[in-house]
């Protein structure tokens, strides 16, 4: 897992760079994805399982923000039994590292039966999901062996960002200049990921501290909430620590009662728009004695008394910081599990690819 975490700059480079043309615009020519599929649809449904579904949650924010069309994110095992509303104007995006996840494959088949267009983001070439989709955008993450998905996740995110930019360009919601400017900034995520890999030592120290805990919470708003879900699954699958992700605004609606002296809370506060709200939430948990691990975009001035650990990510546009933040959450899970003496690459009861229901 650690090796795969460290392979992320290369995985991102190989996924992103061949899909950017000389004018700094997204280009899916090599994937044979025609622009008309972005023109004719009025709704997007993203469906996947586990970490891939969490990538979809980030994709939803990006596509809705840029396109102003509704995007639903559905857990594939729910979607397939829900009689979903689908038609020829729906673009269904399935996401899967293995391309063999049974529920995601079933969701894809259902989408096709209902005449939706299916575009899949897949890592394994020639896998069932890749073969059955109308269009495929391959993540170029290379083989991912550890059960916990790391480099496939950030590569999936990068595909979703490229789709959102291409979609917005095709529909005239971004001008050529605006799209080019965004793509230039977008490429900086690779360097940011490289930078945070050197935070290893600090994450090791936090992991050693967290290894003693049995319950942990992740909180965030917007993109940070989507990331919280991913941070939580990563930690629980390899460290066996009970963890939950909460939209920070939900704390008052029940979760605060679970926060007692020394309960660890990972607070993601990378989004300027809701930064002060997040800091208020951190104060709320701190007042109940929480051990706070605060993650911010850059190094904003924050009262030091509200956290135990502070991770200041390389400053980027708010919408781009998910990449480096995800890597920090992976390192957090990795080191916590390491200090619990567990089999990190093959956690109990879990398989890399879930090919049965
Ligand atoms: O191969 P897939 O991406 O379709 O797998 C989906 C999930 O089983 C997978 O992401 C799982 O949640 C990971 N082990 C999480 O790290």
mmCIF file of C-alpha atoms and ligand atoms in Angstrom:
data_model
loop_
_atom_site.group_PDB
_atom_site.id
_atom_site.type_symbol
_atom_site.label_atom_id
_atom_site.label_comp_id
_atom_site.label_asym_id
_atom_site.label_seq_id
_atom_site.Cartn_x
_atom_site.Cartn_y
_atom_site.Cartn_z
ATOM 1 C CA UNK A 1 0.000 0.000 0.000
ATOM 2 C CA UNK A 2 2.808 2.395 0.860
ATOM 3 C CA UNK A 3 4.442 1.709 -2.496
ATOM 4 C CA UNK A 4 1.159 2.397 -4.278
ATOM 5 C CA UNK A 5 0.601 5.582 -2.281
ATOM 6 C CA UNK A 6 4.009 6.757 -3.471
ATOM 7 C CA UNK A 7 3.207 5.862 -7.074
ATOM 8 C CA UNK A 8 0.459 8.494 -7.222
ATOM 9 C CA UNK A 9 2.396 11.288 -8.926
ATOM 10 C CA UNK A 10 3.229 8.899 -11.777
ATOM 11 C CA UNK A 11 -0.292 7.490 -11.906
ATOM 12 C CA UNK A 12 -1.710 11.003 -12.126
ATOM 13 C CA UNK A 13 0.807 12.114 -14.722
ATOM 14 C CA UNK A 14 0.069 9.107 -16.927
ATOM 15 C CA UNK A 15 -3.691 9.561 -16.576
ATOM 16 C CA UNK A 16 -3.833 13.326 -17.079
ATOM 17 C CA UNK A 17 -1.062 14.407 -19.431
ATOM 18 C CA UNK A 18 -1.929 12.362 -22.563
ATOM 19 C CA UNK A 19 -5.451 13.837 -22.308
ATOM 20 C CA UNK A 20 -4.374 17.451 -22.503
ATOM 21 C CA UNK A 21 -3.676 18.879 -25.941
ATOM 22 C CA UNK A 22 -1.256 21.598 -27.039
ATOM 23 C CA UNK A 23 -3.827 24.290 -26.295
ATOM 24 C CA UNK A 24 -4.172 23.023 -22.719
ATOM 25 C CA UNK A 25 -7.634 21.680 -23.378
ATOM 26 C CA UNK A 26 -8.975 18.262 -22.401
ATOM 27 C CA UNK A 27 -8.752 15.821 -25.267
ATOM 28 C CA UNK A 28 -10.346 12.371 -25.310
ATOM 29 C CA UNK A 29 -9.390 11.527 -28.897
ATOM 30 C CA UNK A 30 -7.257 8.585 -27.828
ATOM 31 C CA UNK A 31 -10.213 7.260 -25.808
ATOM 32 C CA UNK A 32 -12.581 7.563 -28.792
ATOM 33 C CA UNK A 33 -15.058 9.525 -26.692
ATOM 34 C CA UNK A 34 -16.993 11.873 -28.979
ATOM 35 C CA UNK A 35 -18.046 15.301 -27.728
ATOM 36 C CA UNK A 36 -21.661 14.744 -28.756
ATOM 37 C CA UNK A 37 -22.252 12.534 -25.709
ATOM 38 C CA UNK A 38 -21.762 15.623 -23.538
ATOM 39 C CA UNK A 39 -24.193 17.673 -25.609
ATOM 40 C CA UNK A 40 -27.309 15.573 -25.646
ATOM 41 C CA UNK A 41 -27.776 14.655 -22.017
ATOM 42 C CA UNK A 42 -29.618 16.488 -19.277
ATOM 43 C CA UNK A 43 -28.724 14.383 -16.275
ATOM 44 C CA UNK A 44 -25.764 12.397 -14.950
ATOM 45 C CA UNK A 45 -25.846 9.368 -12.671
ATOM 46 C CA UNK A 46 -22.568 8.178 -11.184
ATOM 47 C CA UNK A 47 -22.632 4.664 -9.802
ATOM 48 C CA UNK A 48 -19.894 2.591 -8.137
ATOM 49 C CA UNK A 49 -18.953 0.868 -4.888
ATOM 50 C CA UNK A 50 -16.719 1.781 -1.969
ATOM 51 C CA UNK A 51 -13.825 4.056 -2.739
ATOM 52 C CA UNK A 52 -14.832 4.355 -6.383
ATOM 53 C CA UNK A 53 -18.209 5.645 -5.211
ATOM 54 C CA UNK A 54 -16.428 8.202 -3.029
ATOM 55 C CA UNK A 55 -14.570 9.399 -6.109
ATOM 56 C CA UNK A 56 -18.014 9.815 -7.665
ATOM 57 C CA UNK A 57 -19.072 12.055 -4.765
ATOM 58 C CA UNK A 58 -16.247 14.433 -5.630
ATOM 59 C CA UNK A 59 -17.133 14.172 -9.329
ATOM 60 C CA UNK A 60 -20.689 15.153 -8.557
ATOM 61 C CA UNK A 61 -19.633 18.397 -6.900
ATOM 62 C CA UNK A 62 -17.385 19.266 -9.826
ATOM 63 C CA UNK A 63 -19.872 18.413 -12.590
ATOM 64 C CA UNK A 64 -22.801 20.152 -10.911
ATOM 65 C CA UNK A 65 -20.689 23.203 -10.177
ATOM 66 C CA UNK A 66 -19.518 23.564 -13.772
ATOM 67 C CA UNK A 67 -22.496 22.182 -15.703
ATOM 68 C CA UNK A 68 -25.509 23.182 -13.617
ATOM 69 C CA UNK A 69 -27.216 19.899 -14.444
ATOM 70 C CA UNK A 70 -28.341 17.393 -11.812
ATOM 71 C CA UNK A 71 -25.876 14.663 -10.888
ATOM 72 C CA UNK A 72 -26.826 11.748 -8.640
ATOM 73 C CA UNK A 73 -24.297 9.466 -6.998
ATOM 74 C CA UNK A 74 -25.655 6.002 -6.355
ATOM 75 C CA UNK A 75 -24.184 3.047 -4.517
ATOM 76 C CA UNK A 76 -24.303 0.383 -7.243
ATOM 77 C CA UNK A 77 -25.764 -2.317 -4.960
ATOM 78 C CA UNK A 78 -28.673 0.017 -4.140
ATOM 79 C CA UNK A 79 -29.104 1.506 -7.575
ATOM 80 C CA UNK A 80 -29.603 -1.835 -9.296
ATOM 81 C CA UNK A 81 -32.632 -2.696 -7.149
ATOM 82 C CA UNK A 82 -34.240 0.740 -7.012
ATOM 83 C CA UNK A 83 -35.941 0.889 -10.372
ATOM 84 C CA UNK A 84 -34.013 4.076 -11.157
ATOM 85 C CA UNK A 85 -35.203 6.761 -13.529
ATOM 86 C CA UNK A 86 -33.025 6.432 -16.626
ATOM 87 C CA UNK A 87 -33.458 7.336 -20.278
ATOM 88 C CA UNK A 88 -31.518 8.162 -23.431
ATOM 89 C CA UNK A 89 -30.757 11.631 -22.074
ATOM 90 C CA UNK A 90 -28.987 10.251 -19.017
ATOM 91 C CA UNK A 91 -25.233 9.797 -18.930
ATOM 92 C CA UNK A 92 -24.338 7.015 -16.517
ATOM 93 C CA UNK A 93 -20.750 7.092 -15.317
ATOM 94 C CA UNK A 94 -19.597 3.873 -13.673
ATOM 95 C CA UNK A 95 -16.287 3.854 -11.818
ATOM 96 C CA UNK A 96 -14.260 0.782 -10.966
ATOM 97 C CA UNK A 97 -10.623 -0.027 -10.405
ATOM 98 C CA UNK A 98 -10.981 -3.737 -11.173
ATOM 99 C CA UNK A 99 -13.719 -3.401 -13.751
ATOM 100 C CA UNK A 100 -15.176 -6.606 -12.294
ATOM 101 C CA UNK A 101 -17.243 -5.473 -9.305
ATOM 102 C CA UNK A 102 -20.495 -7.423 -9.596
ATOM 103 C CA UNK A 103 -22.851 -4.673 -8.424
ATOM 104 C CA UNK A 104 -21.246 -2.008 -10.608
ATOM 105 C CA UNK A 105 -21.443 -4.320 -13.605
ATOM 106 C CA UNK A 106 -25.123 -5.007 -12.890
ATOM 107 C CA UNK A 107 -25.780 -1.261 -12.589
ATOM 108 C CA UNK A 108 -24.103 -0.744 -15.953
ATOM 109 C CA UNK A 109 -26.271 -3.404 -17.573
ATOM 110 C CA UNK A 110 -29.391 -1.850 -16.113
ATOM 111 C CA UNK A 111 -28.369 1.548 -17.476
ATOM 112 C CA UNK A 112 -27.892 0.097 -20.931
ATOM 113 C CA UNK A 113 -31.229 -1.706 -20.836
ATOM 114 C CA UNK A 114 -32.784 1.690 -20.189
ATOM 115 C CA UNK A 115 -31.005 3.318 -23.142
ATOM 116 C CA UNK A 116 -28.703 5.494 -21.086
ATOM 117 C CA UNK A 117 -25.211 6.197 -22.417
ATOM 118 C CA UNK A 118 -22.573 4.526 -20.258
ATOM 119 C CA UNK A 119 -19.134 6.030 -19.815
ATOM 120 C CA UNK A 120 -16.887 4.077 -17.463
ATOM 121 C CA UNK A 121 -13.726 4.997 -15.607
ATOM 122 C CA UNK A 122 -11.781 1.771 -15.246
ATOM 123 C CA UNK A 123 -8.237 0.774 -14.349
ATOM 124 C CA UNK A 124 -8.027 -2.794 -15.637
ATOM 125 C CA UNK A 125 -7.851 -2.995 -19.407
ATOM 126 C CA UNK A 126 -10.322 -5.325 -21.090
ATOM 127 C CA UNK A 127 -12.237 -5.978 -17.852
ATOM 128 C CA UNK A 128 -15.966 -6.760 -17.966
ATOM 129 C CA UNK A 129 -17.047 -3.202 -17.162
ATOM 130 C CA UNK A 130 -14.680 -1.817 -19.785
ATOM 131 C CA UNK A 131 -15.945 -4.267 -22.399
ATOM 132 C CA UNK A 132 -19.623 -3.631 -21.793
ATOM 133 C CA UNK A 133 -19.515 0.164 -21.593
ATOM 134 C CA UNK A 134 -20.285 2.464 -24.495
ATOM 135 C CA UNK A 135 -17.154 4.472 -23.726
ATOM 136 C CA UNK A 136 -14.182 3.929 -21.437
ATOM 137 C CA UNK A 137 -11.753 6.327 -19.869
ATOM 138 C CA UNK A 138 -8.904 4.241 -18.515
ATOM 139 C CA UNK A 139 -7.084 5.371 -15.415
ATOM 140 C CA UNK A 140 -3.397 4.768 -16.031
ATOM 141 C CA UNK A 141 -2.604 3.851 -12.435
ATOM 142 C CA UNK A 142 -0.951 0.532 -13.229
ATOM 143 C CA UNK A 143 -1.774 -2.619 -11.275
ATOM 144 C CA UNK A 144 -3.164 -1.916 -7.811
ATOM 145 C CA UNK A 145 -2.498 -4.893 -5.546
ATOM 146 C CA UNK A 146 -3.180 -3.731 -1.981
ATOM 147 C CA UNK A 147 -6.830 -4.177 -1.003
ATOM 148 C CA UNK A 148 -7.088 -0.529 0.022
ATOM 149 C CA UNK A 149 -7.492 1.535 -3.104
ATOM 150 C CA UNK A 150 -5.115 4.500 -3.253
ATOM 151 C CA UNK A 151 -3.613 5.399 -6.617
ATOM 152 C CA UNK A 152 -6.723 4.189 -8.464
ATOM 153 C CA UNK A 153 -8.833 6.625 -6.398
ATOM 154 C CA UNK A 154 -6.808 9.741 -7.194
ATOM 155 C CA UNK A 155 -6.558 8.633 -10.835
ATOM 156 C CA UNK A 156 -10.378 8.245 -10.893
ATOM 157 C CA UNK A 157 -10.690 11.752 -9.486
ATOM 158 C CA UNK A 158 -8.447 13.095 -12.230
ATOM 159 C CA UNK A 159 -10.656 11.484 -14.901
ATOM 160 C CA UNK A 160 -13.761 13.007 -13.345
ATOM 161 C CA UNK A 161 -12.149 16.457 -13.357
ATOM 162 C CA UNK A 162 -11.183 16.063 -17.011
ATOM 163 C CA UNK A 163 -14.739 14.969 -17.835
ATOM 164 C CA UNK A 164 -16.162 17.984 -15.995
ATOM 165 C CA UNK A 165 -13.849 20.386 -17.856
ATOM 166 C CA UNK A 166 -14.502 18.766 -21.242
ATOM 167 C CA UNK A 167 -18.229 18.687 -20.594
ATOM 168 C CA UNK A 168 -18.283 22.385 -19.667
ATOM 169 C CA UNK A 169 -16.172 23.321 -22.687
ATOM 170 C CA UNK A 170 -18.379 21.349 -25.066
ATOM 171 C CA UNK A 171 -21.533 22.975 -23.725
ATOM 172 C CA UNK A 172 -20.044 26.466 -23.829
ATOM 173 C CA UNK A 173 -20.076 26.879 -20.070
ATOM 174 C CA UNK A 174 -16.337 27.427 -20.076
ATOM 175 C CA UNK A 175 -14.668 29.410 -22.858
ATOM 176 C CA UNK A 176 -11.526 28.014 -24.472
ATOM 177 C CA UNK A 177 -9.496 30.493 -22.425
ATOM 178 C CA UNK A 178 -11.245 29.671 -19.139
ATOM 179 C CA UNK A 179 -10.889 25.953 -19.725
ATOM 180 C CA UNK A 180 -7.208 26.306 -20.661
ATOM 181 C CA UNK A 181 -6.566 28.335 -17.501
ATOM 182 C CA UNK A 182 -8.283 25.724 -15.370
ATOM 183 C CA UNK A 183 -6.343 22.891 -16.964
ATOM 184 C CA UNK A 184 -3.065 24.701 -16.293
ATOM 185 C CA UNK A 185 -3.980 24.977 -12.633
ATOM 186 C CA UNK A 186 -5.297 21.429 -12.565
ATOM 187 C CA UNK A 187 -1.912 20.013 -13.554
ATOM 188 C CA UNK A 188 -0.466 21.421 -10.331
ATOM 189 C CA UNK A 189 -2.191 18.659 -8.375
ATOM 190 C CA UNK A 190 0.603 16.311 -9.454
ATOM 191 C CA UNK A 191 3.241 18.461 -7.790
ATOM 192 C CA UNK A 192 1.065 18.943 -4.708
ATOM 193 C CA UNK A 193 0.736 15.172 -4.343
ATOM 194 C CA UNK A 194 4.508 14.834 -4.695
ATOM 195 C CA UNK A 195 4.969 17.424 -1.945
ATOM 196 C CA UNK A 196 2.651 15.827 0.578
ATOM 197 C CA UNK A 197 4.360 12.465 0.205
ATOM 198 C CA UNK A 198 7.202 14.097 2.128
ATOM 199 C CA UNK A 199 4.840 14.649 5.093
ATOM 200 C CA UNK A 200 5.430 10.962 5.797
ATOM 201 C CA UNK A 201 7.207 11.446 9.128
ATOM 202 C CA UNK A 202 4.506 13.645 10.576
ATOM 203 C CA UNK A 203 1.823 11.193 9.463
ATOM 204 C CA UNK A 204 3.832 8.394 11.076
ATOM 205 C CA UNK A 205 3.748 10.331 14.365
ATOM 206 C CA UNK A 206 -0.008 10.908 14.160
ATOM 207 C CA UNK A 207 -0.580 7.272 13.186
ATOM 208 C CA UNK A 208 1.343 6.109 16.252
ATOM 209 C CA UNK A 209 -0.901 8.257 18.435
ATOM 210 C CA UNK A 210 -4.156 7.144 16.756
ATOM 211 C CA UNK A 211 -3.267 3.452 16.853
ATOM 212 C CA UNK A 212 -4.527 3.299 20.452
ATOM 213 C CA UNK A 213 -8.008 4.504 19.667
ATOM 214 C CA UNK A 214 -11.136 2.427 18.953
ATOM 215 C CA UNK A 215 -13.408 5.144 17.519
ATOM 216 C CA UNK A 216 -12.613 8.023 15.243
ATOM 217 C CA UNK A 217 -14.554 10.642 13.306
ATOM 218 C CA UNK A 218 -13.940 12.481 10.066
ATOM 219 C CA UNK A 219 -15.772 15.748 9.509
ATOM 220 C CA UNK A 220 -15.952 18.109 6.556
ATOM 221 C CA UNK A 221 -18.282 20.115 4.359
ATOM 222 C CA UNK A 222 -18.798 19.935 0.580
ATOM 223 C CA UNK A 223 -15.758 18.412 -1.118
ATOM 224 C CA UNK A 224 -14.314 17.829 2.350
ATOM 225 C CA UNK A 225 -17.324 15.725 3.268
ATOM 226 C CA UNK A 226 -16.782 13.521 0.200
ATOM 227 C CA UNK A 227 -13.151 13.190 1.279
ATOM 228 C CA UNK A 228 -14.175 12.407 4.837
ATOM 229 C CA UNK A 229 -16.099 9.385 3.547
ATOM 230 C CA UNK A 230 -12.988 8.200 1.762
ATOM 231 C CA UNK A 231 -10.726 8.868 4.772
ATOM 232 C CA UNK A 232 -13.088 6.881 6.950
ATOM 233 C CA UNK A 233 -13.299 3.781 4.740
ATOM 234 C CA UNK A 234 -9.520 3.767 4.287
ATOM 235 C CA UNK A 235 -8.902 3.869 7.996
ATOM 236 C CA UNK A 236 -11.498 1.300 8.975
ATOM 237 C CA UNK A 237 -10.656 -1.277 6.326
ATOM 238 C CA UNK A 238 -6.986 -1.557 7.239
ATOM 239 C CA UNK A 239 -6.809 -0.520 10.918
ATOM 240 C CA UNK A 240 -10.113 -2.091 12.109
ATOM 241 C CA UNK A 241 -10.815 1.101 14.044
ATOM 242 C CA UNK A 242 -14.471 2.060 14.024
ATOM 243 C CA UNK A 243 -14.706 5.313 12.139
ATOM 244 C CA UNK A 244 -17.452 7.458 10.705
ATOM 245 C CA UNK A 245 -17.622 10.361 8.329
ATOM 246 C CA UNK A 246 -20.005 13.189 9.089
ATOM 247 C CA UNK A 247 -21.001 16.287 7.256
ATOM 248 C CA UNK A 248 -19.755 18.766 9.854
ATOM 249 C CA UNK A 249 -23.079 20.591 9.928
ATOM 250 C CA UNK A 250 -24.716 17.368 11.135
ATOM 251 C CA UNK A 251 -22.733 17.223 14.367
ATOM 252 C CA UNK A 252 -25.427 18.952 16.349
ATOM 253 C CA UNK A 253 -28.022 16.503 15.079
ATOM 254 C CA UNK A 254 -26.694 13.586 17.039
ATOM 255 C CA UNK A 255 -22.997 12.956 16.611
ATOM 256 C CA UNK A 256 -21.777 15.406 19.222
ATOM 257 C CA UNK A 257 -23.022 13.048 21.918
ATOM 258 C CA UNK A 258 -20.319 10.602 20.824
ATOM 259 C CA UNK A 259 -17.478 13.057 21.283
ATOM 260 C CA UNK A 260 -15.812 12.694 24.660
ATOM 261 C CA UNK A 261 -12.362 13.375 26.113
ATOM 262 C CA UNK A 262 -9.663 12.279 23.625
ATOM 263 C CA UNK A 263 -12.002 11.116 20.827
ATOM 264 C CA UNK A 264 -9.950 11.695 17.667
ATOM 265 C CA UNK A 265 -11.618 13.916 15.076
ATOM 266 C CA UNK A 266 -10.021 14.473 11.677
ATOM 267 C CA UNK A 267 -11.348 17.861 10.590
ATOM 268 C CA UNK A 268 -11.006 18.699 6.917
ATOM 269 C CA UNK A 269 -11.174 22.461 6.494
ATOM 270 C CA UNK A 270 -9.795 23.036 3.011
ATOM 271 C CA UNK A 271 -12.717 24.941 1.509
ATOM 272 C CA UNK A 272 -12.612 28.724 1.917
ATOM 273 C CA UNK A 273 -16.365 29.148 1.420
ATOM 274 C CA UNK A 274 -17.160 27.147 4.549
ATOM 275 C CA UNK A 275 -13.888 27.618 6.427
ATOM 276 C CA UNK A 276 -15.249 29.672 9.312
ATOM 277 C CA UNK A 277 -18.180 27.252 9.698
ATOM 278 C CA UNK A 278 -15.720 24.360 9.864
ATOM 279 C CA UNK A 279 -13.623 26.110 12.479
ATOM 280 C CA UNK A 280 -16.778 26.611 14.556
ATOM 281 C CA UNK A 281 -17.417 22.865 14.261
ATOM 282 C CA UNK A 282 -13.857 22.161 15.358
ATOM 283 C CA UNK A 283 -14.406 24.393 18.397
ATOM 284 C CA UNK A 284 -17.556 22.432 19.209
ATOM 285 C CA UNK A 285 -15.752 19.090 19.245
ATOM 286 C CA UNK A 286 -12.746 20.599 20.986
ATOM 287 C CA UNK A 287 -14.983 21.890 23.771
ATOM 288 C CA UNK A 288 -15.990 18.244 24.391
ATOM 289 C CA UNK A 289 -12.341 17.220 24.662
ATOM 290 C CA UNK A 290 -11.742 15.893 21.126
ATOM 291 C CA UNK A 291 -8.241 15.253 19.893
ATOM 292 C CA UNK A 292 -8.262 17.265 16.663
ATOM 293 C CA UNK A 293 -6.260 16.576 13.533
ATOM 294 C CA UNK A 294 -6.865 19.654 11.414
ATOM 295 C CA UNK A 295 -6.233 19.656 7.660
ATOM 296 C CA UNK A 296 -6.203 22.983 5.807
ATOM 297 C CA UNK A 297 -5.461 24.316 2.339
ATOM 298 C CA UNK A 298 -2.257 26.291 2.870
ATOM 299 C CA UNK A 299 -1.544 27.671 6.305
ATOM 300 C CA UNK A 300 -4.368 29.980 7.367
ATOM 301 C CA UNK A 301 -4.178 31.612 10.778
ATOM 302 C CA UNK A 302 -5.927 29.300 13.204
ATOM 303 C CA UNK A 303 -5.976 29.425 16.981
ATOM 304 C CA UNK A 304 -3.474 26.727 17.999
ATOM 305 C CA UNK A 305 -5.511 25.740 21.018
ATOM 306 C CA UNK A 306 -8.160 24.091 18.807
ATOM 307 C CA UNK A 307 -6.006 21.286 17.433
ATOM 308 C CA UNK A 308 -3.414 18.692 18.418
ATOM 309 C CA UNK A 309 -2.039 18.217 14.924
ATOM 310 C CA UNK A 310 -2.210 20.518 11.934
ATOM 311 C CA UNK A 311 -1.518 19.470 8.359
ATOM 312 C CA UNK A 312 -1.164 22.467 6.052
ATOM 313 C CA UNK A 313 -1.485 21.214 2.487
ATOM 314 C CA UNK A 314 0.276 23.007 -0.370
ATOM 315 C CA UNK A 315 -1.952 25.957 -1.248
ATOM 316 C CA UNK A 316 -4.082 25.320 -4.341
ATOM 317 C CA UNK A 317 -7.455 26.376 -5.687
ATOM 318 C CA UNK A 318 -10.007 24.947 -3.253
ATOM 319 C CA UNK A 319 -11.464 22.558 -5.803
ATOM 320 C CA UNK A 320 -8.047 20.997 -6.447
ATOM 321 C CA UNK A 321 -6.923 20.294 -2.930
ATOM 322 C CA UNK A 322 -8.781 16.949 -2.716
ATOM 323 C CA UNK A 323 -5.876 15.186 -4.412
ATOM 324 C CA UNK A 324 -3.221 16.017 -1.833
ATOM 325 C CA UNK A 325 -5.731 15.740 1.024
ATOM 326 C CA UNK A 326 -6.602 12.200 -0.125
ATOM 327 C CA UNK A 327 -2.943 11.215 0.023
ATOM 328 C CA UNK A 328 -2.682 12.538 3.583
ATOM 329 C CA UNK A 329 -5.712 10.452 4.589
ATOM 330 C CA UNK A 330 -4.153 7.370 2.990
ATOM 331 C CA UNK A 331 -0.922 7.919 4.931
ATOM 332 C CA UNK A 332 -2.917 8.414 8.108
ATOM 333 C CA UNK A 333 -4.682 5.073 7.613
ATOM 334 C CA UNK A 334 -1.445 3.349 6.656
ATOM 335 C CA UNK A 335 0.571 4.444 9.700
ATOM 336 C CA UNK A 336 -2.281 3.875 12.124
ATOM 337 C CA UNK A 337 -2.587 0.319 10.871
ATOM 338 C CA UNK A 338 1.186 -0.151 10.928
ATOM 339 C CA UNK A 339 1.312 0.724 14.640
ATOM 340 C CA UNK A 340 -1.496 -1.735 15.299
ATOM 341 C CA UNK A 341 0.664 -4.445 13.769
ATOM 342 C CA UNK A 342 -1.867 -5.466 11.136
ATOM 343 C CA UNK A 343 -1.625 -6.986 7.680
ATOM 344 C CA UNK A 344 -2.070 -3.728 5.809
ATOM 345 C CA UNK A 345 -2.108 -5.080 2.272
ATOM 346 C CA UNK A 346 -4.583 -7.845 2.971
ATOM 347 C CA UNK A 347 -6.995 -6.858 5.714
ATOM 348 C CA UNK A 348 -9.209 -9.546 7.189
ATOM 349 C CA UNK A 349 -12.505 -10.423 5.473
ATOM 350 C CA UNK A 350 -11.883 -8.222 2.451
ATOM 351 C CA UNK A 351 -11.058 -9.064 -1.164
ATOM 352 C CA UNK A 352 -9.476 -6.772 -3.715
ATOM 353 C CA UNK A 353 -12.222 -7.354 -6.199
ATOM 354 C CA UNK A 354 -15.807 -8.164 -5.214
ATOM 355 C CA UNK A 355 -17.090 -10.271 -8.095
ATOM 356 C CA UNK A 356 -20.079 -11.752 -6.265
ATOM 357 C CA UNK A 357 -22.995 -10.020 -4.619
HETATM 358 O O1 LIG B 1 -12.683 -2.522 -8.176
HETATM 359 P P1 LIG B 1 -13.660 -1.487 -7.722
HETATM 360 O O2 LIG B 1 -13.100 -0.109 -7.813
HETATM 361 O O3 LIG B 1 -14.982 -1.594 -8.413
HETATM 362 O O4 LIG B 1 -13.878 -1.805 -6.199
HETATM 363 C C1 LIG B 1 -14.838 -1.110 -5.451
HETATM 364 C C2 LIG B 1 -14.628 -1.307 -3.989
HETATM 365 O O5 LIG B 1 -14.719 -2.666 -3.661
HETATM 366 C C3 LIG B 1 -13.270 -0.775 -3.521
HETATM 367 O O6 LIG B 1 -13.101 0.557 -3.873
HETATM 368 C C4 LIG B 1 -13.125 -0.905 -1.989
HETATM 369 O O7 LIG B 1 -14.027 -0.055 -1.366
HETATM 370 C C5 LIG B 1 -11.682 -0.600 -1.590
HETATM 371 N N1 LIG B 1 -11.099 -1.739 -0.947
HETATM 372 C C6 LIG B 1 -11.529 0.571 -0.692
HETATM 373 O O8 LIG B 1 -10.192 0.878 -0.439
#
